[in-house]
Amino acid sequence: MNAIVGQEEFKTPGAWSQEGRSPRVAVIGSGFSGVAAIIKLREAGYTDIVCYERQDRLGGTWRDNRYPGLSCDVPSHWYSYSFALNPDWSHRFSYGPEIAAYLDDVAEKYDVKRDIRFNTGVSDLTYLGPQWRLTTDKGEEEIFDLVIAATGVLVNPSTPDIKGLDSFAGEKWHTARWRDDVSLKGKRVAIIGTGSTSCQIVGAVAQDVAHLSVFQRTPHWVLGIPQIKYSAAWKFLLKYVPGLQYSVRLSQRFQTEQFMGKATLGYRFQQRLVEWICRRQLRAAVPDQALRERLTPSYKATCKRLIISSTYYPALTRDNVDLVTEGIDEITPKGVRTVDGTLHECDILLLATGFHTTDFILPTKVTGEDGRDLGASWEGAPRAHRALTFPGFPNFFMLHGPTGVFGNTSLIDLAEYQIGYMIACMDKMRDDKIALIAPKQEAYDAYNAAMAKDIGTTTWATGGCDSWYLDASGTPNLYPWLPSRYRREMRKPEFGEFRMEREVAQTVAAS
Ligand code: N01
């Protein structure tokens, strides 16, 4: 079959489901979601897979983030694969290197790397009908029957637009691009931002640096759930008592969702309880009333993502640590000048300023039916059907796509549900000889209208804060209902919501 894109002509095969062959599947990204997709696709019999990874190693978030104190604020037994439970987690909240090593071990066990092309990014995806043409950043082109974007959520670091940033004479870097070659020991360090990343770094480095200036634009609510080191006896029990690991996983999920999950969703009791605990912990940890006032948010707890840290407040009470709440005026070669004219001199400047949060697969250009451009159609406010598919973009799935279940939750757990849903769609294609599957525009519209109505009742929308959850439309880009509902949605696709066609036009208009 021939497909014409612009002036070029490509030979594309027919629909895999009709030719009785295995589909060629492109997986983009080899973080937790991408690795799980490879494993589960193979298990389901779909073995013709190429995974594109722009870096030289797998690992996603846990490869890119290597800052001191890095840990996961979702409990370990839940923040892992259900098919690779790990009795040996050393702590309740795993540290970054242990999570990265776990992912490497799983990838090794399942021989995942044989399907990964490292150092190969994807710059362009164009739907030819019923296949996709994938173009790598090296200019190579390949045809795939299905594309799975496992490109992550918080990937592209956001550098603040602060006057004079480039004039700084010392070393500076974004926390997601940690410099292992520069030690903070004995240095005067400044860190801009007080989100989850900054709080972990501050708690970890305060005792090693000569001085630490923490630049806070807005105070965040911080919940101090203590770290626990698991004993050898506990690990032994987990290993040998049948069902215990899975029960612990489910109980961690249940507790988190009933408490922090519901607190974000308009459940007043949980929201107030979280806020009350945060206030009490702040009072106990920070005796200085003036400092405490500067750390107390004026918006509701869980409006921004709740920070889980038991080391941040204690670090701020140290003599060598200053919380700076004056606004930043400019960066000079010597340090950070605040609007009151004070120059906060430093040797190292850390940017803990978050990520471009609505990029998802961007900057990869994705062109669907009739030349539709996925990124352009979003206009900074991306939407999807059930956080996974898009009308006009057939045979394309995005794990943890727009309006997904984010926040204090296990994205690994949820990715497994999404992969199950996606494989059910592929099975349907195979069994019914379907060439094209994409959500119907009306199903997508109805789903997003229901979301838009209910998102307004969540604390993300009503809590009185600005946060990275809000997209360009000012709406929280999140799933407004309980995660248990999302898991139910993912158990079995409602095929009535999909356009499923056996005959597909192969010619795509040039965009
Ligand atoms: O980024 P953030 P993060 N001038 O966007 C400030 C996940 N995560 O990397 O609050 C001055 O939360 C900004 O100020 P404000 C987790 O989902 C998970 O910390 O907007 N300040 C804020 O304080 C988390 O939510 C773990 O007023 C500026 C900070 O920078 C997400 O990643 C660990 C500024 C950015 O905070 C992102 O967290 C770490 C400017 N121009 C992260 N621009 C786990 O444990 C921005 N800021 C799993």
Coordinates of C-alpha atoms and ligand atoms in Angstrom, one line a residue:
M1 CA 0.0 0.0 0.0
N2 CA 1.2 3.5 -0.7
A3 CA 0.8 6.5 1.5
I4 CA 1.6 10.0 0.5
V5 CA 2.8 12.6 3.0
G6 CA 3.6 15.9 1.4
Q7 CA 5.6 15.0 -1.7
E8 CA 7.0 11.8 -0.4
E9 CA 5.6 8.3 -1.0
F10 CA 5.9 5.4 1.3
K11 CA 5.2 1.7 0.9
T12 CA 3.1 0.7 3.9
P13 CA 1.9 -2.8 4.6
G14 CA -1.7 -3.7 5.1
A15 CA -3.4 -4.0 8.5
W16 CA -1.5 -6.4 10.7
S17 CA -4.7 -7.8 12.1
Q18 CA -5.9 -8.7 8.5
E19 CA -2.6 -10.0 7.3
G20 CA -2.3 -12.4 10.3
R21 CA 1.0 -11.1 11.3
S22 CA 2.3 -9.8 14.6
P23 CA 2.0 -6.0 14.9
R24 CA 5.2 -3.9 14.8
V25 CA 5.0 -1.8 18.0
A26 CA 7.1 1.2 18.8
V27 CA 7.5 2.0 22.5
I28 CA 8.9 5.5 23.1
G29 CA 10.8 5.8 26.4
S30 CA 12.2 3.2 28.8
G31 CA 11.2 4.4 32.2
F32 CA 9.0 2.3 34.5
S33 CA 6.0 2.6 32.0
G34 CA 8.0 1.7 28.9
V35 CA 9.7 -1.3 30.5
A36 CA 6.4 -2.6 31.8
A37 CA 4.9 -2.1 28.4
I38 CA 7.6 -4.2 26.8
I39 CA 7.2 -7.0 29.4
K40 CA 3.4 -7.1 29.2
L41 CA 3.3 -6.9 25.4
R42 CA 5.6 -9.8 25.1
E43 CA 3.5 -11.8 27.6
A44 CA 0.4 -11.1 25.6
G45 CA 2.2 -12.5 22.5
Y46 CA 3.1 -9.1 20.8
T47 CA 6.8 -9.6 20.5
D48 CA 7.8 -7.4 17.5
I49 CA 8.7 -4.3 19.6
V50 CA 11.3 -1.5 19.2
C51 CA 11.7 0.8 22.2
Y52 CA 13.3 4.1 21.5
E53 CA 15.3 5.6 24.3
R54 CA 17.1 9.0 23.8
Q55 CA 19.6 8.4 26.6
D56 CA 22.2 5.7 26.9
R57 CA 20.5 3.9 29.8
L58 CA 16.9 3.0 30.8
G59 CA 15.3 4.4 33.9
G60 CA 13.3 7.6 33.0
T61 CA 12.8 9.8 36.1
W62 CA 15.1 7.6 38.2
R63 CA 17.9 7.9 35.8
D64 CA 17.5 11.7 35.2
N65 CA 17.1 12.7 38.9
R66 CA 20.1 11.9 41.0
Y67 CA 20.1 14.7 43.5
P68 CA 21.1 14.2 47.2
G69 CA 18.2 13.0 49.3
L70 CA 16.3 11.7 46.3
S71 CA 13.6 9.4 47.5
C72 CA 10.1 8.4 46.5
D73 CA 7.3 9.7 48.7
V74 CA 5.0 6.8 47.7
P75 CA 5.6 3.7 49.8
S76 CA 8.0 1.1 48.3
H77 CA 5.8 -1.9 48.1
W78 CA 3.2 0.0 46.2
Y79 CA 5.8 1.9 44.1
S80 CA 6.9 -1.2 42.3
Y81 CA 5.6 -3.6 39.8
S82 CA 2.8 -6.0 40.9
F83 CA 4.5 -8.7 38.8
A84 CA 7.9 -8.1 40.4
L85 CA 7.2 -7.6 44.1
N86 CA 10.4 -7.0 46.1
P87 CA 10.6 -8.2 49.7
D88 CA 14.0 -6.6 50.1
W89 CA 13.0 -2.9 49.9
S90 CA 15.2 -1.4 52.6
H91 CA 12.9 1.5 53.6
R92 CA 9.3 2.5 53.7
F93 CA 10.1 5.3 51.2
S94 CA 12.8 4.0 48.8
Y95 CA 15.8 6.1 47.9
G96 CA 16.4 6.9 44.3
P97 CA 19.4 4.6 43.7
E98 CA 17.6 1.6 45.1
I99 CA 14.6 2.3 42.8
A100 CA 16.9 2.7 39.8
A101 CA 18.6 -0.6 40.7
Y102 CA 15.2 -2.3 41.1
L103 CA 14.2 -1.2 37.6
D104 CA 17.5 -2.4 36.2
D105 CA 17.1 -5.8 37.9
V106 CA 13.6 -6.2 36.5
A107 CA 14.8 -5.2 33.0
E108 CA 17.7 -7.6 33.3
K109 CA 15.4 -10.5 34.5
Y110 CA 13.0 -10.0 31.5
D111 CA 15.8 -9.3 29.0
V112 CA 14.2 -6.0 28.2
K113 CA 17.2 -4.3 26.7
R114 CA 17.2 -6.5 23.6
D115 CA 14.3 -4.4 22.4
I116 CA 15.7 -1.0 23.3
R117 CA 17.5 1.3 20.9
F118 CA 19.5 3.5 23.1
N119 CA 20.7 7.0 22.2
T120 CA 17.9 7.3 19.7
G121 CA 15.2 9.9 20.3
V122 CA 12.0 10.1 18.3
S123 CA 11.5 13.5 16.6
D124 CA 8.4 12.9 14.5
L125 CA 5.5 10.5 14.2
T126 CA 3.1 10.7 11.3
Y127 CA 0.0 8.7 10.8
L128 CA -0.1 7.1 7.3
G129 CA -3.2 4.9 7.9
P130 CA -3.2 2.4 9.3
Q131 CA 0.5 2.6 10.1
W132 CA 2.7 5.3 11.7
R133 CA 5.9 6.5 10.2
L134 CA 8.4 7.1 13.0
T135 CA 11.4 9.4 12.4
T136 CA 14.3 9.3 14.8
D137 CA 16.5 12.2 15.8
K138 CA 19.1 10.6 13.5
G139 CA 16.8 11.0 10.5
E140 CA 16.0 7.2 10.2
E141 CA 12.4 6.3 9.3
E142 CA 10.5 3.2 10.2
I143 CA 6.9 2.1 9.9
F144 CA 5.0 0.8 12.9
D145 CA 1.5 -0.6 13.3
L146 CA 1.1 0.8 16.8
V147 CA 2.8 3.5 18.8
I148 CA 3.0 3.6 22.6
A149 CA 4.3 6.8 24.1
A150 CA 5.8 6.1 27.5
T151 CA 7.5 9.4 27.6
G152 CA 6.7 10.4 31.2
V153 CA 5.1 13.4 32.9
L154 CA 7.7 15.6 34.5
V155 CA 10.6 15.3 32.0
N156 CA 11.7 18.6 30.6
P157 CA 13.2 20.9 33.3
S158 CA 11.9 24.4 33.7
T159 CA 14.6 27.1 34.0
P160 CA 13.2 30.2 35.7
D161 CA 13.1 33.4 33.7
I162 CA 15.1 35.5 36.2
K163 CA 17.1 38.6 35.2
G164 CA 20.9 37.9 35.1
L165 CA 20.7 34.1 35.5
D166 CA 23.4 33.6 32.9
S167 CA 25.7 36.1 34.6
F168 CA 26.2 33.9 37.7
A169 CA 30.0 33.3 38.0
G170 CA 29.8 30.1 40.1
E171 CA 28.4 26.7 39.2
K172 CA 24.7 26.5 38.6
W173 CA 22.4 23.6 37.5
H174 CA 18.9 22.4 37.5
T175 CA 18.2 19.7 40.0
A176 CA 17.1 17.2 37.4
R177 CA 20.5 17.5 35.7
W178 CA 22.6 16.9 38.8
R179 CA 26.3 17.6 38.6
D180 CA 28.1 14.7 40.2
D181 CA 31.5 16.3 39.5
V182 CA 30.9 19.3 41.8
S183 CA 30.7 18.8 45.6
L184 CA 28.5 21.0 47.8
K185 CA 30.6 20.2 50.9
G186 CA 31.8 23.4 52.6
K187 CA 30.3 25.6 49.9
R188 CA 27.8 28.5 50.1
V189 CA 24.8 27.1 48.3
A190 CA 21.5 28.8 47.2
I191 CA 18.5 26.9 46.1
I192 CA 15.6 28.4 44.3
G193 CA 12.2 26.7 44.8
T194 CA 10.6 24.8 47.7
G195 CA 8.7 22.0 46.0
S196 CA 9.2 18.3 46.7
T197 CA 12.6 18.2 45.1
S198 CA 14.0 21.2 47.0
C199 CA 12.7 19.9 50.3
Q200 CA 14.5 16.6 49.8
I201 CA 17.7 18.3 48.8
V202 CA 17.6 20.8 51.7
G203 CA 17.0 18.0 54.2
A204 CA 20.0 16.0 52.8
V205 CA 22.7 18.6 52.3
A206 CA 22.1 21.2 55.1
Q207 CA 24.6 19.6 57.4
D208 CA 27.4 19.4 54.8
V209 CA 27.3 22.9 53.3
A210 CA 28.9 26.0 54.7
H211 CA 25.7 28.0 54.2
L212 CA 22.4 27.3 52.5
S213 CA 19.9 30.0 51.3
V214 CA 16.5 28.6 50.5
F215 CA 14.5 30.9 48.2
Q216 CA 10.8 30.4 48.8
R217 CA 8.3 32.1 46.5
T218 CA 5.2 30.4 48.0
P219 CA 5.2 28.2 51.1
H220 CA 4.1 24.6 50.6
W221 CA 2.3 22.3 53.0
V222 CA 4.6 19.6 54.3
L223 CA 3.6 16.4 55.8
G224 CA 6.2 14.6 57.9
I225 CA 5.7 10.9 57.5
P226 CA 8.7 9.4 59.1
Q227 CA 11.0 7.1 57.1
I228 CA 11.2 3.5 58.4
K229 CA 14.1 1.2 57.8
Y230 CA 12.8 -2.3 57.3
S231 CA 14.3 -5.0 59.5
A232 CA 15.8 -8.3 58.3
A233 CA 12.9 -10.1 60.1
W234 CA 10.3 -8.1 58.3
K235 CA 11.9 -8.9 54.9
F236 CA 12.1 -12.5 55.8
L237 CA 8.4 -12.6 56.6
L238 CA 7.6 -10.8 53.4
K239 CA 9.6 -13.3 51.5
Y240 CA 8.1 -16.4 53.0
V241 CA 4.6 -15.7 54.2
P242 CA 2.3 -16.3 51.2
G243 CA 0.3 -13.2 50.1
L244 CA 1.9 -10.9 52.7
Q245 CA 3.8 -8.7 50.2
Y246 CA 0.7 -8.2 48.1
S247 CA -1.4 -7.4 51.2
V248 CA 1.2 -4.8 52.3
R249 CA 1.1 -3.3 48.8
L250 CA -2.7 -3.1 48.8
S251 CA -2.8 -1.6 52.3
Q252 CA -0.2 1.1 51.3
R253 CA -2.4 1.9 48.4
F254 CA -5.6 1.9 50.4
Q255 CA -4.2 4.1 53.2
T256 CA -2.7 6.7 50.8
E257 CA -5.8 6.9 48.7
Q258 CA -8.2 7.1 51.6
F259 CA -6.1 9.8 53.3
M260 CA -4.1 12.0 50.8
G261 CA -6.1 11.0 47.7
K262 CA -9.4 11.9 49.1
A263 CA -8.1 15.1 50.7
T264 CA -7.6 16.4 47.1
L265 CA -11.0 15.4 45.9
G266 CA -13.2 17.6 48.0
Y267 CA -13.5 15.2 50.9
R268 CA -13.6 17.8 53.7
F269 CA -12.7 15.6 56.6
Q270 CA -9.6 14.2 54.9
Q271 CA -8.5 17.7 53.7
R272 CA -8.9 19.2 57.1
L273 CA -7.2 16.3 58.8
V274 CA -4.2 16.6 56.5
E275 CA -4.0 20.4 57.1
W276 CA -4.3 20.0 60.8
I277 CA -1.5 17.4 61.0
C278 CA 0.7 19.6 58.8
R279 CA 0.1 22.6 61.1
R280 CA 0.8 20.6 64.3
Q281 CA 4.0 19.2 62.8
L282 CA 5.2 22.6 61.7
R283 CA 4.6 24.0 65.2
A284 CA 6.5 21.1 66.7
A285 CA 9.4 21.3 64.3
V286 CA 9.9 25.0 64.1
P287 CA 9.9 26.8 67.5
D288 CA 10.6 30.3 66.0
Q289 CA 7.2 31.8 65.4
A290 CA 8.3 34.3 62.8
L291 CA 9.9 31.5 60.7
R292 CA 6.8 29.4 61.2
E293 CA 4.6 32.2 59.9
R294 CA 6.7 32.5 56.8
L295 CA 6.3 28.7 56.2
T296 CA 2.6 28.7 56.6
P297 CA 0.7 28.6 53.4
S298 CA -2.4 30.8 52.9
Y299 CA -4.1 28.2 50.7
K300 CA -5.6 24.9 51.5
A301 CA -3.4 21.8 52.1
T302 CA -3.3 19.5 49.0
C303 CA -4.1 22.4 46.6
K304 CA -0.5 22.1 45.5
R305 CA 1.0 18.7 45.6
L306 CA 1.5 17.7 49.2
I307 CA 5.2 17.5 50.2
I308 CA 6.2 14.4 52.2
S309 CA 9.3 15.2 54.2
S310 CA 10.4 14.8 57.8
T311 CA 13.8 16.4 57.2
Y312 CA 12.9 19.7 55.6
Y313 CA 11.7 21.7 58.7
P314 CA 14.5 20.5 60.9
A315 CA 17.0 21.6 58.3
L316 CA 15.5 25.1 58.2
T317 CA 16.1 25.5 61.9
R318 CA 19.9 25.1 61.5
D319 CA 22.1 28.1 62.0
N320 CA 23.7 27.7 58.6
V321 CA 20.4 27.7 56.8
D322 CA 18.3 30.8 55.8
L323 CA 14.8 30.8 54.4
V324 CA 14.6 33.7 52.1
T325 CA 11.0 34.9 51.4
E326 CA 11.8 38.3 49.8
G327 CA 11.2 38.1 46.0
I328 CA 14.1 37.5 43.7
D329 CA 15.1 40.7 41.8
E330 CA 18.1 39.4 39.8
I331 CA 21.0 37.0 39.7
T332 CA 24.4 38.7 39.8
P333 CA 27.8 37.1 39.3
K334 CA 28.1 36.8 43.0
G335 CA 24.7 35.4 44.0
V336 CA 21.0 36.2 44.3
R337 CA 19.7 39.8 44.9
T338 CA 16.3 40.0 46.5
V339 CA 13.9 43.0 46.0
D340 CA 14.9 44.5 49.3
G341 CA 18.4 45.0 47.8
T342 CA 20.1 42.2 49.8
L343 CA 22.7 40.2 47.9
H344 CA 22.8 36.6 49.0
E345 CA 26.2 35.5 48.0
C346 CA 26.8 31.9 47.0
D347 CA 29.2 29.6 45.2
I348 CA 26.6 27.2 43.8
L349 CA 23.1 28.0 42.6
L350 CA 20.6 25.2 42.4
L351 CA 17.4 25.5 40.4
A352 CA 14.8 23.4 42.0
T353 CA 12.2 25.1 39.8
G354 CA 10.2 22.1 38.5
F355 CA 9.3 21.0 35.0
H356 CA 7.4 21.9 31.9
T357 CA 4.3 20.1 33.1
T358 CA 2.1 19.9 30.0
D359 CA 4.7 18.7 27.5
F360 CA 3.9 15.0 27.8
I361 CA 5.3 13.7 24.4
L362 CA 6.5 17.1 23.2
P363 CA 8.8 18.2 21.6
T364 CA 8.2 15.1 19.4
K365 CA 5.9 16.2 16.6
V366 CA 2.8 14.0 16.3
T367 CA 0.7 14.3 13.2
G368 CA -2.5 12.3 13.1
E369 CA -5.4 12.0 10.6
D370 CA -5.9 14.9 8.2
G371 CA -2.6 16.4 9.3
R372 CA -3.8 17.1 12.8
D373 CA -0.9 18.2 15.1
L374 CA -1.3 16.8 18.6
G375 CA 0.8 19.4 20.4
A376 CA -0.7 22.3 18.5
S377 CA -4.2 21.1 19.2
W378 CA -3.5 21.2 22.9
E379 CA -2.6 24.9 23.1
G380 CA -1.0 24.3 26.5
A381 CA -4.1 22.5 27.9
P382 CA -3.7 18.9 26.8
R383 CA -6.7 16.6 27.0
A384 CA -7.0 12.9 26.2
H385 CA -9.6 10.1 26.3
R386 CA -9.1 8.3 29.7
A387 CA -5.6 9.8 29.8
L388 CA -4.5 7.4 27.1
T389 CA -5.9 7.9 23.6
F390 CA -6.8 10.8 21.2
P391 CA -9.5 11.2 18.5
G392 CA -7.8 11.5 15.1
F393 CA -4.7 9.6 16.3
P394 CA -5.5 6.0 15.6
N395 CA -3.4 3.1 16.9
F396 CA -1.6 5.5 19.3
F397 CA -1.6 5.2 23.1
M398 CA 0.1 7.5 25.6
L399 CA 0.8 6.0 29.0
H400 CA 0.1 8.6 31.7
G401 CA -1.2 11.1 29.2
P402 CA -3.0 14.3 30.0
T403 CA -5.6 14.5 32.8
G404 CA -4.3 11.3 34.3
V405 CA -4.2 10.3 38.0
F406 CA -1.2 12.2 39.3
G407 CA -0.4 13.5 42.7
N408 CA 0.5 11.4 45.7
T409 CA 0.1 8.1 44.0
S410 CA 2.0 5.2 42.4
L411 CA 2.3 5.8 38.7
I412 CA 3.8 2.3 38.3
D413 CA 0.6 0.7 39.6
L414 CA -1.5 2.8 37.3
A415 CA 0.7 2.2 34.2
E416 CA 0.1 -1.5 34.6
Y417 CA -3.7 -0.9 34.4
Q418 CA -3.2 1.3 31.3
I419 CA -1.1 -1.3 29.7
G420 CA -3.8 -3.9 30.3
Y421 CA -6.4 -1.6 28.7
M422 CA -4.1 -1.0 25.7
I423 CA -3.5 -4.8 25.2
A424 CA -7.2 -5.4 25.4
C425 CA -7.6 -2.9 22.5
M426 CA -4.9 -4.8 20.5
D427 CA -6.6 -8.1 21.2
K428 CA -9.8 -6.7 19.9
M429 CA -8.1 -5.5 16.8
R430 CA -6.6 -8.9 16.2
D431 CA -9.8 -10.9 16.9
D432 CA -12.1 -8.6 14.8
K433 CA -9.5 -7.9 12.1
I434 CA -9.7 -4.2 12.9
A435 CA -7.2 -1.9 11.1
L436 CA -7.9 1.3 13.0
I437 CA -8.8 2.1 16.6
A438 CA -9.3 5.6 18.0
P439 CA -11.7 7.1 20.4
K440 CA -14.8 8.7 18.9
Q441 CA -14.8 12.4 19.1
E442 CA -18.2 12.4 20.9
A443 CA -16.9 9.9 23.5
Y444 CA -13.9 12.1 24.1
D445 CA -16.0 15.2 24.3
A446 CA -18.4 13.6 26.8
Y447 CA -15.6 12.3 28.9
N448 CA -13.8 15.6 29.0
A449 CA -17.0 17.5 29.7
A450 CA -17.7 15.3 32.7
M451 CA -14.2 15.9 33.9
A452 CA -14.4 19.6 33.4
K453 CA -17.5 19.7 35.6
D454 CA -16.1 17.7 38.5
I455 CA -12.5 19.0 38.5
G456 CA -14.0 22.3 39.8
T457 CA -14.9 20.6 43.1
T458 CA -11.4 19.4 43.9
T459 CA -9.0 21.1 46.2
W460 CA -6.6 21.6 43.3
A461 CA -9.2 24.0 41.9
T462 CA -10.8 25.4 45.0
G463 CA -7.8 25.5 47.4
G464 CA -6.7 29.1 46.4
C465 CA -3.2 28.3 45.0
D466 CA -1.3 28.4 41.8
S467 CA 0.4 25.0 41.0
W468 CA 2.0 23.0 38.3
Y469 CA -1.2 21.0 38.1
L470 CA -2.9 24.0 36.3
D471 CA -2.6 24.0 32.6
A472 CA -2.8 27.0 30.2
S473 CA -6.6 27.1 30.6
G474 CA -6.2 27.5 34.4
T475 CA -7.7 24.0 35.0
P476 CA -6.0 21.3 37.0
N477 CA -4.7 18.8 34.4
L478 CA -5.7 15.8 36.6
Y479 CA -8.2 13.1 37.0
P480 CA -11.0 14.4 39.2
W481 CA -12.3 11.2 40.6
L482 CA -11.0 8.4 42.9
P483 CA -8.1 6.3 41.5
S484 CA -10.2 3.2 42.2
R485 CA -12.6 4.5 39.5
Y486 CA -9.8 4.9 37.0
R487 CA -8.6 1.4 37.7
R488 CA -12.2 0.2 37.0
E489 CA -12.2 2.2 33.7
M490 CA -9.0 0.5 32.7
R491 CA -10.1 -3.0 33.5
K492 CA -12.1 -3.4 30.3
P493 CA -12.3 -0.9 27.4
E494 CA -15.8 0.3 26.5
F495 CA -15.4 -0.5 22.8
G496 CA -18.6 1.5 22.1
E497 CA -16.4 4.6 22.7
F498 CA -14.1 3.7 19.9
R499 CA -14.1 4.1 16.1
M500 CA -13.0 0.7 14.9
E501 CA -12.6 0.4 11.1
R502 CA -11.6 -2.5 8.9
E503 CA -11.0 -0.4 5.8
V504 CA -8.6 2.6 6.1
A505 CA -7.6 5.2 3.7
Q506 CA -3.9 5.2 3.3
T507 CA -3.4 8.7 2.0
V508 CA -2.8 11.4 4.5
A509 CA -3.1 15.0 3.4
A510 CA 0.1 17.1 3.7
S511 CA 0.0 19.4 6.6
Ligands
N01_1 O1 9.0 21.1 41.2 P1 7.7 22.0 41.7 P2 9.6 19.9 42.0 N1 11.2 32.1 41.0 O2 7.1 22.6 40.4 C1 9.6 27.5 42.5 C2 7.4 15.2 41.7 N2 8.4 14.8 42.7 O3 10.7 19.4 41.1 O4 5.5 27.3 44.6 C3 11.1 31.6 42.2 O5 6.8 21.3 42.7 C4 8.1 27.2 42.7 O6 7.5 28.2 43.5 P3 5.9 28.3 43.6 C5 6.2 15.7 42.5 O7 5.0 15.3 41.8 C6 8.2 13.7 43.4 O8 10.0 20.2 43.4 O9 5.4 28.0 42.2 N3 10.7 30.3 42.5 C7 8.3 25.9 43.5 O10 8.6 26.2 44.9 C8 6.4 17.1 42.5 O11 5.2 17.9 42.7 C9 9.1 13.3 44.3 O12 5.6 29.7 44.1 C10 10.3 29.6 41.4 C11 9.5 25.3 42.9 O13 10.2 26.3 42.2 C12 6.9 17.3 41.1 O14 7.8 16.2 40.9 C13 10.3 14.1 44.5 C14 10.4 30.1 40.1 C15 9.1 24.2 41.9 O15 8.4 23.2 42.5 C16 7.7 18.6 40.9 O16 8.5 18.8 42.0 C17 10.5 15.2 43.8 C18 10.8 31.4 40.0 N4 10.9 32.0 38.7 C19 9.5 15.6 42.9 N5 9.9 29.2 39.3 C20 8.9 12.1 45.0 O17 9.2 11.9 46.1 C21 9.5 28.1 40.0 N6 9.8 28.4 41.3 C22 8.1 11.0 44.3

